Short mmCIF file of C-alpha atoms in Angstrom, two decimals:
data_model
loop_
_atom_site.label_atom_id
_atom_site.label_comp_id
_atom_site.label_asym_id
_atom_site.label_seq_id
_atom_site.Cartn_x
_atom_site.Cartn_y
_atom_site.Cartn_z
CA MET A 1151 2.33 -35.32 -7.13
CA VAL A 1152 0.94 -31.43 -7.45
CA LEU A 1153 1.14 -29.38 -4.35
CA PRO A 1154 -1.49 -27.08 -3.16
CA ARG A 1155 -1.47 -23.72 -4.18
CA THR A 1156 0.05 -22.52 -0.62
CA GLN A 1157 2.86 -25.02 -0.83
CA ARG A 1158 3.49 -24.70 -4.36
CA GLY A 1159 3.72 -20.85 -4.26
CA TYR A 1160 6.28 -21.53 -0.65
CA VAL A 1161 8.51 -24.01 -2.57
CA GLU A 1162 9.02 -21.82 -5.73
CA ARG A 1163 10.04 -18.41 -3.46
CA MET A 1164 12.66 -20.59 -1.09
CA SER A 1165 13.91 -22.09 -4.49
CA GLU A 1166 14.76 -18.68 -5.49
CA SER A 1167 15.94 -17.20 -2.61
CA SER A 1168 19.57 -18.06 -2.51
CA SER A 1169 21.73 -19.45 -5.33
CA ARG A 1170 23.50 -21.87 -2.52
CA ARG A 1171 20.91 -24.24 -0.72
CA PRO A 1172 21.21 -24.40 2.61
CA SER A 1173 21.99 -27.40 4.58
CA GLN A 1174 19.61 -28.59 6.67
CA GLN A 1175 21.92 -28.21 9.76
CA ASP A 1176 22.08 -24.46 8.50
CA GLY A 1177 18.30 -24.24 8.54
CA ILE A 1178 18.41 -25.43 11.89
CA LEU A 1179 20.76 -23.41 13.56
CA GLY A 1180 19.03 -20.53 11.57
CA ALA A 1181 15.68 -21.02 13.46
CA ARG A 1182 17.30 -21.60 16.81
CA LEU A 1183 19.10 -18.17 16.36
CA TYR A 1184 15.77 -16.39 15.40
CA GLY A 1185 14.08 -18.14 18.59
CA THR A 1186 16.64 -17.04 20.94
CA ALA A 1187 16.90 -13.47 19.43
CA MET A 1188 13.32 -13.19 19.75
CA HIS A 1189 13.04 -14.90 23.19
CA HIS A 1190 15.43 -12.14 24.54
CA ALA A 1191 13.99 -9.22 22.71
CA LYS A 1192 11.67 -6.83 24.20
CA TRP A 1193 9.22 -4.13 23.61
CA ARG A 1194 11.85 -1.95 25.69
CA GLU A 1195 15.24 -1.26 25.93
CA LEU A 1196 17.25 -4.00 27.03
CA THR A 1197 19.50 -3.58 30.10
CA GLU A 1198 22.88 -3.86 30.30
CA GLN A 1199 22.69 -7.29 31.89
CA GLU A 1200 19.85 -8.42 29.63
CA THR A 1201 21.89 -7.44 26.57
CA ALA A 1202 25.12 -9.59 27.70
CA ALA A 1203 22.93 -12.61 28.45
CA ALA A 1204 21.59 -12.34 25.29
CA VAL A 1205 24.79 -11.91 23.19
CA ALA A 1206 26.66 -14.34 25.33
CA ALA A 1207 24.04 -17.13 24.59
CA LEU A 1208 23.65 -16.29 20.38
CA ARG A 1209 27.44 -16.05 20.15
CA GLU A 1210 27.64 -19.67 21.86
CA LEU A 1211 24.81 -20.92 20.18
CA ALA A 1212 26.01 -19.33 16.41
CA ALA A 1213 29.52 -21.29 17.32
CA GLY A 1214 31.56 -18.30 15.13
CA ARG A 1215 28.58 -18.56 12.15
CA ALA A 1216 28.81 -14.85 11.41
CA ASP A 1217 26.95 -15.68 8.13
CA LEU A 1218 23.92 -16.92 9.85
CA LEU A 1219 23.83 -14.28 12.48
CA ALA A 1220 23.70 -11.77 9.40
CA GLU A 1221 20.96 -13.79 7.92
CA GLN A 1222 18.59 -13.93 10.60
CA ALA A 1223 19.04 -10.32 11.45
CA GLY A 1224 18.74 -9.01 7.83
CA LEU A 1225 15.78 -11.16 7.54
CA LEU A 1226 14.20 -9.96 10.67
CA ILE A 1227 14.61 -6.38 9.38
CA GLY A 1228 13.51 -6.34 6.13
CA ALA A 1229 10.48 -8.70 6.68
CA SER A 1230 9.14 -6.41 9.52
CA GLU A 1231 9.63 -3.36 7.88
CA GLY A 1232 6.17 -1.48 8.44
CA THR A 1233 4.48 -3.99 10.45
CA LEU A 1234 3.19 -3.83 14.00
CA HIS A 1235 6.61 -5.83 15.34
CA GLN A 1236 8.86 -4.18 13.64
CA PRO A 1237 10.34 -2.53 16.86
CA LEU A 1238 10.60 -6.05 18.85
CA LYS A 1239 12.04 -7.81 15.56
CA HIS A 1240 14.66 -4.72 15.22
CA SER A 1241 15.57 -5.28 18.73
CA ALA A 1242 16.28 -8.83 18.24
CA ALA A 1243 18.15 -8.13 14.71
CA GLN A 1244 20.40 -5.88 17.14
CA LEU A 1245 21.23 -8.70 19.27
CA LEU A 1246 22.42 -11.07 16.45
CA ILE A 1247 24.49 -8.28 15.13
CA ALA A 1248 26.03 -7.41 18.22
CA ALA A 1249 26.31 -11.13 18.66
CA GLY A 1250 28.98 -10.72 15.66
CA ALA A 1251 26.75 -10.74 12.57
CA ASN A 1252 29.03 -10.16 9.58
CA PRO A 1253 27.98 -6.44 8.31
CA ALA A 1254 28.77 -7.17 5.25
CA GLN A 1255 26.14 -9.38 4.56
CA ILE A 1256 23.21 -8.00 6.11
CA PRO A 1257 21.72 -5.61 3.61
CA ARG A 1258 21.40 -8.44 1.15
CA TRP A 1259 19.35 -10.39 3.54
CA ILE A 1260 17.35 -7.33 4.28
CA GLU A 1261 16.37 -7.00 0.42
CA GLU A 1262 15.69 -10.88 0.87
CA GLY A 1263 13.64 -10.33 3.58
CA ARG A 1264 11.61 -7.50 1.93
CA ARG A 1265 10.98 -9.90 -1.21
CA ARG A 1266 9.71 -12.58 1.04
CA ARG A 1267 7.56 -10.03 2.74
CA GLN A 1268 6.25 -9.05 -0.29
CA GLY A 1269 5.51 -12.66 -2.11
CA THR A 1270 3.76 -13.12 1.34
CA LEU A 1271 1.51 -10.14 1.12
CA ARG A 1272 1.06 -11.05 -2.85
CA HIS A 1273 0.08 -14.56 -1.88
CA ALA A 1274 -2.29 -13.36 0.63
CA ILE A 1275 -4.29 -10.95 -1.63
CA THR A 1276 -4.70 -13.59 -4.14
CA ALA A 1277 -5.43 -16.65 -1.91
#
């Protein structure tokens, strides 16, 4: 079966994005962490109570997975650079970091977020 151009490019980017293949459970948990962080993020500075509630929710959801917290934080930072949503996505990333993201892993994921964004932009221009 030949995939349409848009799907083919997505599959190729995903296969190149990491040397390890994340499990389906990791992917689902990563998506839930992203969604929870974005739900709590605001276009303004959060109050102490809002921050505490968000961090508690993310810690509970992550269940010690500092690697997934770092992955989502880095992807949010890297993929949002120079976009209109950068402040909101950086707010979400800061919540993931405060929830216990592994700081040593964040730079790698920031670069991956930048790479994915560039791939998306390149594809949008050529499509």
